[in-house]
CSV table of C-alpha atoms and ligand atoms in Angstrom, one decimal:
chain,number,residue,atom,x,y,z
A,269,UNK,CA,10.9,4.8,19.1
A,270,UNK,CA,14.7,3.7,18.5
A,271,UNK,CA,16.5,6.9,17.9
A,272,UNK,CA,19.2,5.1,16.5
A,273,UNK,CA,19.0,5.5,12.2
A,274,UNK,CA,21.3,5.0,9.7
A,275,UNK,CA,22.4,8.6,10.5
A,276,UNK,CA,23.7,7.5,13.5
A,277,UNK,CA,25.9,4.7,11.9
A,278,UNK,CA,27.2,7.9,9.4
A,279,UNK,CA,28.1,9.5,12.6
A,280,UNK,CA,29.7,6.8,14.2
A,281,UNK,CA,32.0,6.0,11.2
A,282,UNK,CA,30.3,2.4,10.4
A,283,UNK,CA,28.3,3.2,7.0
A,284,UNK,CA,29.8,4.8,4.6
A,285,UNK,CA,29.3,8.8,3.7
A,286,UNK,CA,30.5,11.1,1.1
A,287,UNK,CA,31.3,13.8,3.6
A,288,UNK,CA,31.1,17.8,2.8
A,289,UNK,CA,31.6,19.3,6.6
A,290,UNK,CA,32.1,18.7,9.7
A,291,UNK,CA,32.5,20.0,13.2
A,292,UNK,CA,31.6,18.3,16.9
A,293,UNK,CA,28.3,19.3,16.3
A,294,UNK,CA,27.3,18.6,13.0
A,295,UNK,CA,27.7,16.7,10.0
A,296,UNK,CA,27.1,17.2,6.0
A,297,UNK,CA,27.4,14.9,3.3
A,298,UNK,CA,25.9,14.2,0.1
A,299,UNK,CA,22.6,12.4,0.0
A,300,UNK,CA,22.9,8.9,-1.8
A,301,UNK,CA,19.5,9.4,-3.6
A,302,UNK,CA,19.9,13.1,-4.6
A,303,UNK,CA,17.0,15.1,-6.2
A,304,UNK,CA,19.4,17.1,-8.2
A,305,UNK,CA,23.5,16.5,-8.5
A,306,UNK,CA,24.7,18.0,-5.4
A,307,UNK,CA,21.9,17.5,-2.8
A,308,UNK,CA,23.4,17.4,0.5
A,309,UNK,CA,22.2,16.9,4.1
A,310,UNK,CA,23.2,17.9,7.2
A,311,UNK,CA,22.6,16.7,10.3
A,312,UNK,CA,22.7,17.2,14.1
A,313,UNK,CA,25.8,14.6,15.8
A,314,UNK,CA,23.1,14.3,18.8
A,315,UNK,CA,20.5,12.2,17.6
A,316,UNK,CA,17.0,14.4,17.9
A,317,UNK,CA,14.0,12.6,16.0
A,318,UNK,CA,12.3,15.8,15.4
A,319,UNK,CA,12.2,19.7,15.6
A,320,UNK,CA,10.2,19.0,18.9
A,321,UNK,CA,13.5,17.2,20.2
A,322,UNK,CA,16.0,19.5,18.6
A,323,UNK,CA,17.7,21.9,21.3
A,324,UNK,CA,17.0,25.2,19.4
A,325,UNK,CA,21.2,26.2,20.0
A,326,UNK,CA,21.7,22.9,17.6
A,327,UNK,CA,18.9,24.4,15.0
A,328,UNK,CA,20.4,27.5,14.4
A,329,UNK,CA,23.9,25.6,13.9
A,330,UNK,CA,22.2,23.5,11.0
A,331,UNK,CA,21.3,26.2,9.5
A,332,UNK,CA,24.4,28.5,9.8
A,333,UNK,CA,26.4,25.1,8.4
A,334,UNK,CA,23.5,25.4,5.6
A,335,UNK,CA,24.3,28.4,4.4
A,336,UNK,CA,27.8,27.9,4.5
A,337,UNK,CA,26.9,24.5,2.2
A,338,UNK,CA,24.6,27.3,0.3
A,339,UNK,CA,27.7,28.8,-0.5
A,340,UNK,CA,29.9,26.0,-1.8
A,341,UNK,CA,27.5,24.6,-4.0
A,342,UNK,CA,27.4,27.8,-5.6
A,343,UNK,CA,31.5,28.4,-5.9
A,344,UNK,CA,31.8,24.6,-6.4
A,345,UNK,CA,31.8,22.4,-9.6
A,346,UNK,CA,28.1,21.7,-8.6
A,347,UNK,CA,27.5,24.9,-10.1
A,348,UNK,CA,24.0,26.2,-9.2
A,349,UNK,CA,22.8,29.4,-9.4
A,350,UNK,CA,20.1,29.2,-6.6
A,351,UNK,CA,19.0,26.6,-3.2
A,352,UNK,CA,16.4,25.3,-1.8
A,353,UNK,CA,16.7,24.1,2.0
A,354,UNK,CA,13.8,21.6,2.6
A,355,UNK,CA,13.0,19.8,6.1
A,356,UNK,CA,10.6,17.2,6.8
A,357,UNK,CA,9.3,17.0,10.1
A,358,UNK,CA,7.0,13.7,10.6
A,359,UNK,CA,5.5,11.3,8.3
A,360,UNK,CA,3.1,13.3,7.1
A,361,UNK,CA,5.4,15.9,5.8
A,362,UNK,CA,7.5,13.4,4.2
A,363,UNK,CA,10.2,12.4,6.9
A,364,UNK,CA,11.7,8.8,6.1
A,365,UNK,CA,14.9,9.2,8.1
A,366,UNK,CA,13.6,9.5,12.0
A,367,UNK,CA,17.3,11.8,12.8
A,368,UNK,CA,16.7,15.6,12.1
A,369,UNK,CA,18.5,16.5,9.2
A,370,UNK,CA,17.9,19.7,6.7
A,371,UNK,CA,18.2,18.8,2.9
A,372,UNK,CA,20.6,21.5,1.1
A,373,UNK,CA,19.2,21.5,-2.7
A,374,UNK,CA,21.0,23.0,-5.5
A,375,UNK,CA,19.0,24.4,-8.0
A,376,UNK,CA,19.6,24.7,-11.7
A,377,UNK,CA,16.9,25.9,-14.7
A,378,UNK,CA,14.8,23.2,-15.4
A,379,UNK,CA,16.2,20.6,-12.4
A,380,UNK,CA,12.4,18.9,-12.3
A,381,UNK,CA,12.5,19.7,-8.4
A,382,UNK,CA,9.5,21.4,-6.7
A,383,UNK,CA,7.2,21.5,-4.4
A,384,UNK,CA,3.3,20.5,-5.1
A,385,UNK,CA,0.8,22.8,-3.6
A,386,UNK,CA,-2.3,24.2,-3.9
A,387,UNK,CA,-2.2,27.4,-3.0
A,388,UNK,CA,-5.5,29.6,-1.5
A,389,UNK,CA,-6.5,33.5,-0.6
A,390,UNK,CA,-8.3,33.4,2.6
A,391,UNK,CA,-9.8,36.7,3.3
A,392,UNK,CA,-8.0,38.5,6.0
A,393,UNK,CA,-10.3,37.6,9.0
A,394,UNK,CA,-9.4,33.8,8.3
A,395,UNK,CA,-5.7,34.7,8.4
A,396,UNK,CA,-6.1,36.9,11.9
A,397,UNK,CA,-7.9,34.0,13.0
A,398,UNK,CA,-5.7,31.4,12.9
A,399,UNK,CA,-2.5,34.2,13.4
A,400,UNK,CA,-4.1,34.4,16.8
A,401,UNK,CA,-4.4,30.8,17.6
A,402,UNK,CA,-0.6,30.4,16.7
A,403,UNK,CA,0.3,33.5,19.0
A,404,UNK,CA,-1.7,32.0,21.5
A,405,UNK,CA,0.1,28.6,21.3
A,406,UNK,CA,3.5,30.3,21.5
A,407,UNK,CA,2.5,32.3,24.5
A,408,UNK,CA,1.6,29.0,26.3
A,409,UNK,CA,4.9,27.7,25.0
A,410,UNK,CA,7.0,30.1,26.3
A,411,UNK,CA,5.3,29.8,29.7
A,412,UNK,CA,6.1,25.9,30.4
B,784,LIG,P1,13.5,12.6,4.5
B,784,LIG,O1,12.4,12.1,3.5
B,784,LIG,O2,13.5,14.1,4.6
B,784,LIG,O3,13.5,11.9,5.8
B,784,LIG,O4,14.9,12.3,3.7
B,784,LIG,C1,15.7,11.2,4.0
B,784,LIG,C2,16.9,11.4,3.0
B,784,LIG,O5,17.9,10.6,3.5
B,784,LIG,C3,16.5,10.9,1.6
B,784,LIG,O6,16.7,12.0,0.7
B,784,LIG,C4,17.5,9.7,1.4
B,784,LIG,O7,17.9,9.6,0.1
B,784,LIG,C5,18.6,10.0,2.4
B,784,LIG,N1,19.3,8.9,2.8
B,784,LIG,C6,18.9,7.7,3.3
B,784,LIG,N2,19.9,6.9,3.7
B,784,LIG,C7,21.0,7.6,3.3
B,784,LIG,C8,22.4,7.2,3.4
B,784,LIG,N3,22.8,6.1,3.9
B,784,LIG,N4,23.3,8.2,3.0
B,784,LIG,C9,22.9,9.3,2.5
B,784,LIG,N5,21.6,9.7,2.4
B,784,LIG,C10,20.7,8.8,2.8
């Protein structure tokens, strides 16, 4: 797959962006379909299609620059009093735009954002089950 997106052309200076930050890693600026006034994303400069591609140093600086964009929203004219950061992470958890990027979403009473989900109480076994299977996978991660 092309990892060159319309982030990249952001990046690169030829389509336009309402910038917020921006260091020689990363990028922020205000998403042109926002979910609520404010909404902005930020984004890796080194194009990474997915967490699987992301070099975890890079991950931790999106997030750091998140909280920092946390913080503005809250001291700016947005004027929020709480955030949501959202990632999507393949098509099937909703990712249109194939360049990582973590969605920075102010929150106001009664916005209309949210998250659909149906929410269940395994009994504990089912939970240690599958806890296991995941410590399991990271073990074999961590040995490649
Ligand atoms: P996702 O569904 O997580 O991949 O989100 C992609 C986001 O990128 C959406 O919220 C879009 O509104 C946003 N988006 C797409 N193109 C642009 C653009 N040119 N400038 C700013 N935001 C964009």
């Amino acid at each position: 797959m092309n990892p060159y997106t319309i982030f990249s052309e952001i990046i690169a200076g030829q389509a336009p962006s309402s910038k917020v930050y921006e260091d020689e890693d990363v990028l922020a600026f205000m998403d042109i379909r926002p979910v609520t006034p404010g909404h902005v994303l930020v984004i890796p400069k080194a194009p990474a299609r997915s967490l699987a591609e992301l070099d975890p140093v890079m991950g931790g600086k999106l997030f750091q620059v998140g909280q920092r964009i946390a913080a503005g929203l809250r001291e700016s004219e947005v004027g929020c009093d709480g955030v949501n950061f959202f990632l999507a992470d393949g098509v099937t958890a909703g990712q249109e735009v194939f360049h990582v990027h973590l969605h920075v979403i102010p929150r106001t009473p009664g916005d209309g954002f949210g998250l659909r989900a149906r929410p269940t109480t395994p009994p504990r076994a089912d939970l240690d089950y599958l806890a296991g299977s995941i410590r399991g996978a990271l073990s074999r991660i961590a040995e490649r």
